[in-house]
Amino acid sequence: MKLFPRCLFCLCALSFAVSAQTLLPKVAPHTPTSYGDVAKYLNANGTLYTYMSTEQWGAKLDDFVGKLGGAILEAMEGDNEQAGVEVALHFLRSFIDESGLRAVRGVGMSSVAEGKGLYQNRAVILHQMPGPPQGLFWDVAASENGKLKMLDCVPQDAVMATYGPFRPTPIWDWVKKTIVSSGYEPALAGFNQAIMMTRGQGIDLDQWFESMGPGMGLVATISRDEKVVVPLPNGTRLEMPQMALAVLIEVKDDSIFQFADAMLQALPNVTRTDDGGLRIRSAQLPIPLPIKVKPTIARFGPYLVLATNGDIVQAMDSCRRGENPTIAKTAEFQTMAKGMPTEGMGFSFVSRRFGENISDLVQAAMSTDPDAKAMAGFIGGMESQASYGVSVKMPAAIVTV
């Protein structure tokens, strides 16, 4: 019998606690959003999840440009200055209208830990349906899925590599059309004069832009073995690994390379290599540098290559021929590529060695300064990151995994 008052008291206290809880309001969206369409491409229950609707950005951007242009024009005094601003605003409005960014309905990101230190990140750009989106962005930087190009020519000492769609012709056509539609005669006359001058030098820009595409990429290497010594301003000497950089542009013909080759004929100290389908032209700089820098233009396979030296070009071509292994054979790459798409529009790769080497260089350089030793120790303790991603074209979105 003595338990009854105690139970009654507990029930009353519990009911008071429940009734005292704050009830959050339930909200229904005023207008439908693209959240559900973006969410189906994202991973939930992870460490990061974000979404943003972009369907109202177009109107807001138009309003911003209008107000900004009006304010700038009011501040301009001379007619020539105002005409120049009008041309710039014309280009800006034209780009907004024709960029294709209005077709973007929403963006999102997510991140889920798959293991210790291993995360799967996703980024989504959702576009309007039905049919493929129209505009400069989509014409230049989007393509159908296919075999990941350029992976077969990235050497194992690469610390960074990326490839993606690239078709510059739509941008060049837009520039020409926008200059004409601006109605500003000085700009049009200057542009036409520049075109005539380049043609007089043997450069056909229409042909050059048409020859480039459908993709381009970048490869950066840091040697595991070769070291160079760089003198610092304070008199000390810094040892660092040999580095190289190359930009690869897919081309349809030799028009750009042949022009560059002819121009280099007149220069001294140009090294020429012709080995089957591999052609390398490297210029010797008049000032010796500790890092091997010999501006290089080359051709192999479908690529026109602009590089810091010919060695990286030869290394990439050897990989393409199957004579040397690529990054795809490394344990680091295979760990990150496990379960990833094997086809897509493009890829990006960053090795842990990139951060490690940069950290070591900064730490070594700062350690020579007594005032910076503490910061050098902090940088040396930072953990380097590695990443591998593939961009995939989906029916209503571009997804980077």
Short mmCIF file of N, CA and C in Angstrom, two decimals, residues 185-344:
data_model
loop_
_atom_site.label_atom_id
_atom_site.label_comp_id
_atom_site.label_asym_id
_atom_site.label_seq_id
_atom_site.Cartn_x
_atom_site.Cartn_y
_atom_site.Cartn_z
N GLU A 185 32.34 49.04 -82.18
CA GLU A 185 33.20 48.98 -83.35
C GLU A 185 34.70 48.91 -83.01
N PRO A 186 35.21 49.70 -82.03
CA PRO A 186 36.64 49.58 -81.72
C PRO A 186 37.04 48.17 -81.30
N ALA A 187 36.18 47.49 -80.50
CA ALA A 187 36.50 46.14 -80.07
C ALA A 187 36.49 45.18 -81.25
N LEU A 188 35.49 45.33 -82.12
CA LEU A 188 35.40 44.46 -83.30
C LEU A 188 36.56 44.69 -84.25
N ALA A 189 36.93 45.96 -84.47
CA ALA A 189 38.04 46.27 -85.36
C ALA A 189 39.36 45.73 -84.79
N GLY A 190 39.57 45.91 -83.48
CA GLY A 190 40.78 45.40 -82.86
C GLY A 190 40.87 43.89 -82.92
N PHE A 191 39.72 43.22 -82.73
CA PHE A 191 39.71 41.76 -82.80
C PHE A 191 40.03 41.28 -84.21
N ASN A 192 39.40 41.89 -85.21
CA ASN A 192 39.66 41.48 -86.59
C ASN A 192 41.12 41.74 -86.98
N GLN A 193 41.68 42.83 -86.49
CA GLN A 193 43.08 43.13 -86.78
C GLN A 193 44.00 42.07 -86.14
N ALA A 194 43.68 41.67 -84.91
CA ALA A 194 44.47 40.64 -84.25
C ALA A 194 44.40 39.31 -85.00
N ILE A 195 43.22 38.97 -85.51
CA ILE A 195 43.07 37.73 -86.27
C ILE A 195 43.91 37.78 -87.54
N MET A 196 43.90 38.92 -88.22
CA MET A 196 44.70 39.05 -89.44
C MET A 196 46.19 38.94 -89.13
N MET A 197 46.62 39.51 -88.00
CA MET A 197 48.03 39.45 -87.64
C MET A 197 48.46 38.02 -87.33
N THR A 198 47.64 37.28 -86.62
CA THR A 198 47.99 35.89 -86.32
C THR A 198 48.03 35.04 -87.59
N ARG A 199 47.12 35.32 -88.51
CA ARG A 199 47.14 34.57 -89.77
C ARG A 199 48.39 34.90 -90.57
N GLY A 200 48.84 36.16 -90.46
CA GLY A 200 50.07 36.53 -91.13
C GLY A 200 51.28 35.81 -90.56
N GLN A 201 51.18 35.36 -89.30
CA GLN A 201 52.25 34.60 -88.68
C GLN A 201 52.10 33.09 -88.91
N GLY A 202 51.09 32.72 -89.69
CA GLY A 202 50.87 31.30 -89.98
C GLY A 202 50.00 30.60 -88.95
N ILE A 203 49.28 31.36 -88.13
CA ILE A 203 48.43 30.79 -87.09
C ILE A 203 46.97 30.92 -87.51
N ASP A 204 46.32 29.78 -87.69
CA ASP A 204 44.89 29.76 -87.98
C ASP A 204 44.17 29.35 -86.71
N LEU A 205 43.68 30.34 -85.94
CA LEU A 205 43.08 30.04 -84.64
C LEU A 205 41.85 29.16 -84.77
N ASP A 206 41.06 29.36 -85.82
CA ASP A 206 39.89 28.49 -86.02
C ASP A 206 40.33 27.03 -86.14
N GLN A 207 41.37 26.78 -86.93
CA GLN A 207 41.87 25.42 -87.09
C GLN A 207 42.45 24.89 -85.80
N TRP A 208 43.19 25.73 -85.08
CA TRP A 208 43.81 25.28 -83.84
C TRP A 208 42.77 24.87 -82.81
N PHE A 209 41.76 25.71 -82.61
CA PHE A 209 40.73 25.37 -81.63
C PHE A 209 39.95 24.13 -82.07
N GLU A 210 39.69 24.01 -83.35
CA GLU A 210 38.96 22.85 -83.85
C GLU A 210 39.78 21.57 -83.68
N SER A 211 41.10 21.70 -83.72
CA SER A 211 41.95 20.51 -83.60
C SER A 211 42.04 20.00 -82.17
N MET A 212 41.71 20.84 -81.18
CA MET A 212 41.85 20.44 -79.78
C MET A 212 40.59 19.77 -79.26
N GLY A 213 40.79 18.76 -78.42
CA GLY A 213 39.68 18.05 -77.80
C GLY A 213 39.63 16.61 -78.29
N PRO A 214 38.88 15.77 -77.60
CA PRO A 214 37.80 16.10 -76.66
C PRO A 214 38.19 16.11 -75.19
N GLY A 215 39.50 16.09 -74.84
CA GLY A 215 39.85 16.07 -73.43
C GLY A 215 41.24 16.61 -73.19
N MET A 216 41.56 16.85 -71.93
CA MET A 216 42.91 17.27 -71.56
C MET A 216 43.19 16.82 -70.12
N GLY A 217 44.48 16.79 -69.77
CA GLY A 217 44.83 16.35 -68.43
C GLY A 217 46.15 16.94 -67.98
N LEU A 218 46.53 16.58 -66.77
CA LEU A 218 47.76 17.09 -66.18
C LEU A 218 48.43 15.96 -65.39
N VAL A 219 49.75 15.92 -65.46
CA VAL A 219 50.53 14.94 -64.70
C VAL A 219 51.68 15.67 -64.03
N ALA A 220 51.83 15.48 -62.72
CA ALA A 220 52.96 16.03 -61.97
C ALA A 220 53.71 14.87 -61.32
N THR A 221 55.03 14.87 -61.43
CA THR A 221 55.84 13.79 -60.87
C THR A 221 56.85 14.34 -59.88
N ILE A 222 57.15 13.54 -58.88
CA ILE A 222 58.23 13.81 -57.94
C ILE A 222 59.07 12.55 -57.86
N SER A 223 60.32 12.66 -58.24
CA SER A 223 61.20 11.49 -58.31
C SER A 223 61.40 10.87 -56.93
N ARG A 224 61.44 9.54 -56.90
CA ARG A 224 61.72 8.83 -55.65
C ARG A 224 63.22 8.74 -55.38
N ASP A 225 64.03 8.89 -56.41
CA ASP A 225 65.46 8.66 -56.28
C ASP A 225 66.31 9.90 -56.57
N GLU A 226 65.99 10.62 -57.65
CA GLU A 226 66.85 11.73 -58.08
C GLU A 226 66.65 12.96 -57.19
N LYS A 227 67.74 13.50 -56.65
CA LYS A 227 67.70 14.67 -55.80
C LYS A 227 68.47 15.82 -56.45
N VAL A 228 68.07 17.04 -56.11
CA VAL A 228 68.79 18.23 -56.55
C VAL A 228 69.02 19.11 -55.33
N VAL A 229 70.02 19.98 -55.40
CA VAL A 229 70.34 20.88 -54.31
C VAL A 229 70.03 22.31 -54.75
N VAL A 230 69.21 22.99 -53.96
CA VAL A 230 68.79 24.35 -54.28
C VAL A 230 69.38 25.31 -53.25
N PRO A 231 70.15 26.31 -53.69
CA PRO A 231 70.68 27.31 -52.74
C PRO A 231 69.58 28.27 -52.29
N LEU A 232 69.53 28.54 -50.99
CA LEU A 232 68.54 29.45 -50.43
C LEU A 232 69.15 30.83 -50.22
N PRO A 233 68.32 31.88 -50.13
CA PRO A 233 68.84 33.25 -49.97
C PRO A 233 69.71 33.43 -48.73
N ASN A 234 69.46 32.63 -47.67
CA ASN A 234 70.25 32.80 -46.44
C ASN A 234 71.59 32.09 -46.49
N GLY A 235 71.91 31.51 -47.66
CA GLY A 235 73.21 30.86 -47.83
C GLY A 235 73.21 29.37 -47.61
N THR A 236 72.13 28.81 -47.05
CA THR A 236 72.06 27.37 -46.85
C THR A 236 71.64 26.69 -48.15
N ARG A 237 71.77 25.38 -48.15
CA ARG A 237 71.43 24.61 -49.35
C ARG A 237 70.35 23.59 -48.99
N LEU A 238 69.33 23.54 -49.83
CA LEU A 238 68.17 22.67 -49.58
C LEU A 238 68.16 21.54 -50.58
N GLU A 239 68.15 20.31 -50.08
CA GLU A 239 68.04 19.15 -50.96
C GLU A 239 66.58 18.82 -51.19
N MET A 240 66.21 18.62 -52.43
CA MET A 240 64.82 18.33 -52.78
C MET A 240 64.78 17.36 -53.94
N PRO A 241 63.66 16.62 -54.09
CA PRO A 241 63.55 15.68 -55.19
C PRO A 241 63.32 16.39 -56.52
N GLN A 242 63.74 15.74 -57.59
CA GLN A 242 63.49 16.27 -58.93
C GLN A 242 61.99 16.23 -59.22
N MET A 243 61.49 17.30 -59.81
CA MET A 243 60.05 17.41 -60.09
C MET A 243 59.83 17.72 -61.57
N ALA A 244 58.65 17.38 -62.06
CA ALA A 244 58.29 17.69 -63.45
C ALA A 244 56.78 17.82 -63.57
N LEU A 245 56.37 18.55 -64.59
CA LEU A 245 54.94 18.82 -64.82
C LEU A 245 54.67 18.73 -66.31
N ALA A 246 53.52 18.16 -66.66
CA ALA A 246 53.13 18.06 -68.07
C ALA A 246 51.63 18.28 -68.21
N VAL A 247 51.24 19.02 -69.23
CA VAL A 247 49.85 19.21 -69.61
C VAL A 247 49.62 18.47 -70.91
N LEU A 248 48.63 17.60 -70.94
CA LEU A 248 48.34 16.80 -72.12
C LEU A 248 47.01 17.24 -72.70
N ILE A 249 47.01 17.58 -73.98
CA ILE A 249 45.79 18.01 -74.67
C ILE A 249 45.54 17.04 -75.82
N GLU A 250 44.37 16.45 -75.84
CA GLU A 250 44.02 15.61 -76.98
C GLU A 250 43.84 16.48 -78.22
N VAL A 251 44.44 16.06 -79.31
CA VAL A 251 44.34 16.81 -80.56
C VAL A 251 44.00 15.86 -81.71
N LYS A 252 43.43 16.47 -82.75
CA LYS A 252 43.02 15.66 -83.91
C LYS A 252 44.05 15.67 -85.03
N ASP A 253 45.01 16.62 -84.98
CA ASP A 253 46.02 16.70 -86.03
C ASP A 253 47.29 17.34 -85.48
N ASP A 254 48.25 17.55 -86.35
CA ASP A 254 49.56 18.07 -85.97
C ASP A 254 49.71 19.58 -86.18
N SER A 255 48.64 20.31 -86.43
CA SER A 255 48.77 21.70 -86.84
C SER A 255 49.51 22.55 -85.80
N ILE A 256 49.21 22.39 -84.52
CA ILE A 256 49.87 23.20 -83.49
C ILE A 256 51.33 22.76 -83.33
N PHE A 257 51.57 21.45 -83.29
CA PHE A 257 52.94 20.97 -83.11
C PHE A 257 53.82 21.36 -84.29
N GLN A 258 53.30 21.26 -85.49
CA GLN A 258 54.10 21.60 -86.67
C GLN A 258 54.46 23.08 -86.67
N PHE A 259 53.54 23.94 -86.25
CA PHE A 259 53.86 25.37 -86.17
C PHE A 259 54.97 25.60 -85.14
N ALA A 260 54.83 25.01 -83.95
CA ALA A 260 55.85 25.19 -82.91
C ALA A 260 57.19 24.63 -83.36
N ASP A 261 57.18 23.50 -84.04
CA ASP A 261 58.43 22.89 -84.52
C ASP A 261 59.13 23.81 -85.51
N ALA A 262 58.34 24.41 -86.41
CA ALA A 262 58.93 25.34 -87.38
C ALA A 262 59.51 26.57 -86.70
N MET A 263 58.84 27.09 -85.68
CA MET A 263 59.34 28.26 -84.97
C MET A 263 60.63 27.93 -84.22
N LEU A 264 60.71 26.72 -83.68
CA LEU A 264 61.89 26.33 -82.91
C LEU A 264 63.12 26.10 -83.79
N GLN A 265 62.91 25.97 -85.11
CA GLN A 265 64.04 25.78 -86.02
C GLN A 265 65.01 26.96 -85.95
N ALA A 266 64.47 28.14 -85.64
CA ALA A 266 65.31 29.34 -85.62
C ALA A 266 66.03 29.54 -84.30
N LEU A 267 65.74 28.71 -83.31
CA LEU A 267 66.35 28.90 -81.99
C LEU A 267 67.54 27.96 -81.81
N PRO A 268 68.56 28.42 -81.09
CA PRO A 268 69.69 27.53 -80.79
C PRO A 268 69.38 26.64 -79.59
N ASN A 269 70.17 25.60 -79.43
CA ASN A 269 70.09 24.72 -78.26
C ASN A 269 68.71 24.11 -78.08
N VAL A 270 68.14 23.65 -79.18
CA VAL A 270 66.87 22.92 -79.13
C VAL A 270 67.15 21.45 -79.39
N THR A 271 66.76 20.61 -78.44
CA THR A 271 66.96 19.17 -78.58
C THR A 271 65.74 18.56 -79.26
N ARG A 272 65.98 17.75 -80.29
CA ARG A 272 64.89 17.12 -81.03
C ARG A 272 65.00 15.61 -80.93
N THR A 273 63.88 14.98 -80.60
CA THR A 273 63.81 13.53 -80.50
C THR A 273 62.66 13.04 -81.37
N ASP A 274 62.95 12.11 -82.25
CA ASP A 274 61.92 11.48 -83.09
C ASP A 274 62.10 9.97 -82.98
N ASP A 275 61.17 9.34 -82.30
CA ASP A 275 61.24 7.89 -82.08
C ASP A 275 59.89 7.28 -82.39
N GLY A 276 59.69 6.95 -83.65
CA GLY A 276 58.39 6.42 -84.06
C GLY A 276 57.32 7.47 -83.91
N GLY A 277 56.31 7.19 -83.08
CA GLY A 277 55.23 8.15 -82.86
C GLY A 277 55.55 9.19 -81.81
N LEU A 278 56.73 9.10 -81.19
CA LEU A 278 57.12 10.07 -80.17
C LEU A 278 57.99 11.15 -80.77
N ARG A 279 57.56 12.41 -80.63
CA ARG A 279 58.33 13.55 -81.11
C ARG A 279 58.45 14.57 -79.98
N ILE A 280 59.69 14.93 -79.63
CA ILE A 280 59.94 15.83 -78.52
C ILE A 280 60.82 16.98 -78.99
N ARG A 281 60.46 18.20 -78.61
CA ARG A 281 61.27 19.38 -78.88
C ARG A 281 61.47 20.11 -77.55
N SER A 282 62.73 20.17 -77.08
CA SER A 282 63.04 20.79 -75.79
C SER A 282 64.04 21.91 -75.98
N ALA A 283 63.77 23.07 -75.38
CA ALA A 283 64.64 24.24 -75.49
C ALA A 283 65.47 24.38 -74.22
N GLN A 284 66.75 24.66 -74.41
CA GLN A 284 67.66 24.86 -73.29
C GLN A 284 67.57 26.31 -72.82
N LEU A 285 67.33 26.53 -71.53
CA LEU A 285 67.27 27.88 -71.00
C LEU A 285 68.67 28.46 -70.88
N PRO A 286 68.83 29.77 -71.08
CA PRO A 286 70.17 30.37 -70.99
C PRO A 286 70.73 30.40 -69.57
N ILE A 287 69.84 30.29 -68.56
CA ILE A 287 70.27 30.32 -67.17
C ILE A 287 70.14 28.92 -66.58
N PRO A 288 71.21 28.35 -66.05
CA PRO A 288 71.11 27.01 -65.46
C PRO A 288 70.28 27.04 -64.17
N LEU A 289 69.45 26.02 -64.02
CA LEU A 289 68.60 25.89 -62.84
C LEU A 289 68.86 24.54 -62.19
N PRO A 290 68.72 24.45 -60.85
CA PRO A 290 68.92 23.16 -60.20
C PRO A 290 67.87 22.13 -60.58
N ILE A 291 66.63 22.59 -60.75
CA ILE A 291 65.57 21.70 -61.21
C ILE A 291 65.63 21.63 -62.73
N LYS A 292 65.43 20.45 -63.26
CA LYS A 292 65.54 20.26 -64.70
C LYS A 292 64.36 20.91 -65.42
N VAL A 293 64.59 22.11 -65.95
CA VAL A 293 63.56 22.85 -66.68
C VAL A 293 64.05 23.10 -68.10
N LYS A 294 63.46 22.41 -69.03
CA LYS A 294 63.71 22.61 -70.46
C LYS A 294 62.34 22.66 -71.14
N PRO A 295 61.80 23.85 -71.33
CA PRO A 295 60.45 23.96 -71.92
C PRO A 295 60.30 23.05 -73.13
N THR A 296 59.27 22.22 -73.08
CA THR A 296 59.14 21.12 -74.06
C THR A 296 57.75 21.10 -74.66
N ILE A 297 57.70 20.86 -75.96
CA ILE A 297 56.45 20.54 -76.64
C ILE A 297 56.66 19.19 -77.32
N ALA A 298 55.65 18.33 -77.25
CA ALA A 298 55.83 16.97 -77.76
C ALA A 298 54.51 16.43 -78.29
N ARG A 299 54.63 15.35 -79.03
CA ARG A 299 53.46 14.63 -79.57
C ARG A 299 53.67 13.14 -79.38
N PHE A 300 52.70 12.48 -78.81
CA PHE A 300 52.65 11.03 -78.84
C PHE A 300 51.19 10.60 -78.67
N GLY A 301 50.84 9.50 -79.33
CA GLY A 301 49.46 9.05 -79.30
C GLY A 301 48.52 10.16 -79.71
N PRO A 302 47.42 10.34 -78.98
CA PRO A 302 46.48 11.41 -79.34
C PRO A 302 46.82 12.73 -78.67
N TYR A 303 47.96 12.84 -78.01
CA TYR A 303 48.23 13.98 -77.14
C TYR A 303 49.24 14.96 -77.71
N LEU A 304 48.96 16.24 -77.51
CA LEU A 304 49.94 17.31 -77.63
C LEU A 304 50.35 17.63 -76.20
N VAL A 305 51.67 17.62 -75.92
CA VAL A 305 52.16 17.74 -74.55
C VAL A 305 52.98 19.01 -74.40
N LEU A 306 52.69 19.76 -73.35
CA LEU A 306 53.50 20.90 -72.92
C LEU A 306 54.08 20.53 -71.57
N ALA A 307 55.42 20.47 -71.47
CA ALA A 307 56.05 19.94 -70.26
C ALA A 307 57.24 20.76 -69.83
N THR A 308 57.66 20.56 -68.59
CA THR A 308 58.83 21.25 -68.07
C THR A 308 60.13 20.64 -68.60
N ASN A 309 60.09 19.39 -69.03
CA ASN A 309 61.27 18.78 -69.65
C ASN A 309 60.84 17.55 -70.44
N GLY A 310 61.77 17.00 -71.21
CA GLY A 310 61.45 15.87 -72.06
C GLY A 310 61.42 14.54 -71.32
N ASP A 311 62.03 14.47 -70.13
CA ASP A 311 62.06 13.20 -69.40
C ASP A 311 60.67 12.72 -69.02
N ILE A 312 59.82 13.64 -68.56
CA ILE A 312 58.48 13.23 -68.16
C ILE A 312 57.67 12.77 -69.37
N VAL A 313 57.93 13.37 -70.54
CA VAL A 313 57.25 12.93 -71.76
C VAL A 313 57.66 11.51 -72.12
N GLN A 314 58.95 11.23 -72.06
CA GLN A 314 59.42 9.88 -72.38
C GLN A 314 58.89 8.86 -71.38
N ALA A 315 58.79 9.24 -70.10
CA ALA A 315 58.25 8.33 -69.09
C ALA A 315 56.79 8.01 -69.37
N MET A 316 56.00 9.02 -69.75
CA MET A 316 54.58 8.79 -70.05
C MET A 316 54.41 7.93 -71.29
N ASP A 317 55.22 8.18 -72.31
CA ASP A 317 55.12 7.40 -73.53
C ASP A 317 55.53 5.95 -73.29
N SER A 318 56.52 5.73 -72.43
CA SER A 318 56.93 4.36 -72.11
C SER A 318 55.81 3.61 -71.41
N CYS A 319 55.07 4.30 -70.53
CA CYS A 319 53.92 3.67 -69.88
C CYS A 319 52.84 3.34 -70.90
N ARG A 320 52.59 4.28 -71.82
CA ARG A 320 51.55 4.05 -72.82
C ARG A 320 51.88 2.85 -73.70
N ARG A 321 53.16 2.64 -73.96
CA ARG A 321 53.59 1.50 -74.77
C ARG A 321 53.64 0.20 -73.98
N GLY A 322 53.43 0.27 -72.68
CA GLY A 322 53.48 -0.93 -71.85
C GLY A 322 54.87 -1.32 -71.41
N GLU A 323 55.86 -0.43 -71.62
CA GLU A 323 57.25 -0.75 -71.26
C GLU A 323 57.52 -0.52 -69.77
N ASN A 324 56.75 0.36 -69.13
CA ASN A 324 56.90 0.63 -67.70
C ASN A 324 55.53 0.63 -67.03
N PRO A 325 55.46 0.25 -65.74
CA PRO A 325 54.17 0.21 -65.04
C PRO A 325 53.64 1.61 -64.76
N THR A 326 52.34 1.70 -64.62
CA THR A 326 51.67 2.96 -64.35
C THR A 326 51.25 3.04 -62.88
N ILE A 327 50.66 4.17 -62.49
CA ILE A 327 50.18 4.31 -61.11
C ILE A 327 49.10 3.28 -60.78
N ALA A 328 48.41 2.78 -61.81
CA ALA A 328 47.36 1.79 -61.55
C ALA A 328 47.90 0.52 -60.92
N LYS A 329 49.21 0.30 -61.00
CA LYS A 329 49.83 -0.90 -60.43
C LYS A 329 50.30 -0.68 -58.99
N THR A 330 50.22 0.54 -58.48
CA THR A 330 50.70 0.81 -57.13
C THR A 330 49.65 0.41 -56.09
N ALA A 331 50.12 0.03 -54.90
CA ALA A 331 49.21 -0.37 -53.82
C ALA A 331 48.32 0.79 -53.40
N GLU A 332 48.87 2.00 -53.39
CA GLU A 332 48.10 3.18 -52.98
C GLU A 332 46.91 3.39 -53.91
N PHE A 333 47.16 3.34 -55.22
CA PHE A 333 46.08 3.55 -56.18
C PHE A 333 45.05 2.43 -56.09
N GLN A 334 45.49 1.20 -55.99
CA GLN A 334 44.56 0.07 -55.97
C GLN A 334 43.67 0.10 -54.73
N THR A 335 44.22 0.57 -53.61
CA THR A 335 43.41 0.69 -52.39
C THR A 335 42.28 1.68 -52.59
N MET A 336 42.60 2.83 -53.18
CA MET A 336 41.58 3.86 -53.37
C MET A 336 40.63 3.52 -54.51
N ALA A 337 41.09 2.80 -55.52
CA ALA A 337 40.27 2.50 -56.68
C ALA A 337 39.34 1.32 -56.48
N LYS A 338 39.49 0.59 -55.37
CA LYS A 338 38.66 -0.58 -55.13
C LYS A 338 37.19 -0.19 -55.04
N GLY A 339 36.37 -0.81 -55.88
CA GLY A 339 34.95 -0.54 -55.90
C GLY A 339 34.55 0.73 -56.63
N MET A 340 35.51 1.44 -57.18
CA MET A 340 35.22 2.69 -57.88
C MET A 340 34.82 2.40 -59.32
N PRO A 341 34.10 3.34 -59.97
CA PRO A 341 33.74 3.14 -61.38
C PRO A 341 34.99 3.01 -62.25
N THR A 342 34.93 2.12 -63.21
CA THR A 342 36.05 1.94 -64.15
C THR A 342 35.81 2.70 -65.45
N GLU A 343 34.64 3.31 -65.59
CA GLU A 343 34.33 4.15 -66.73
C GLU A 343 33.73 5.46 -66.23
N GLY A 344 33.92 6.51 -67.01
CA GLY A 344 33.37 7.80 -66.63
C GLY A 344 33.83 8.88 -67.59
#
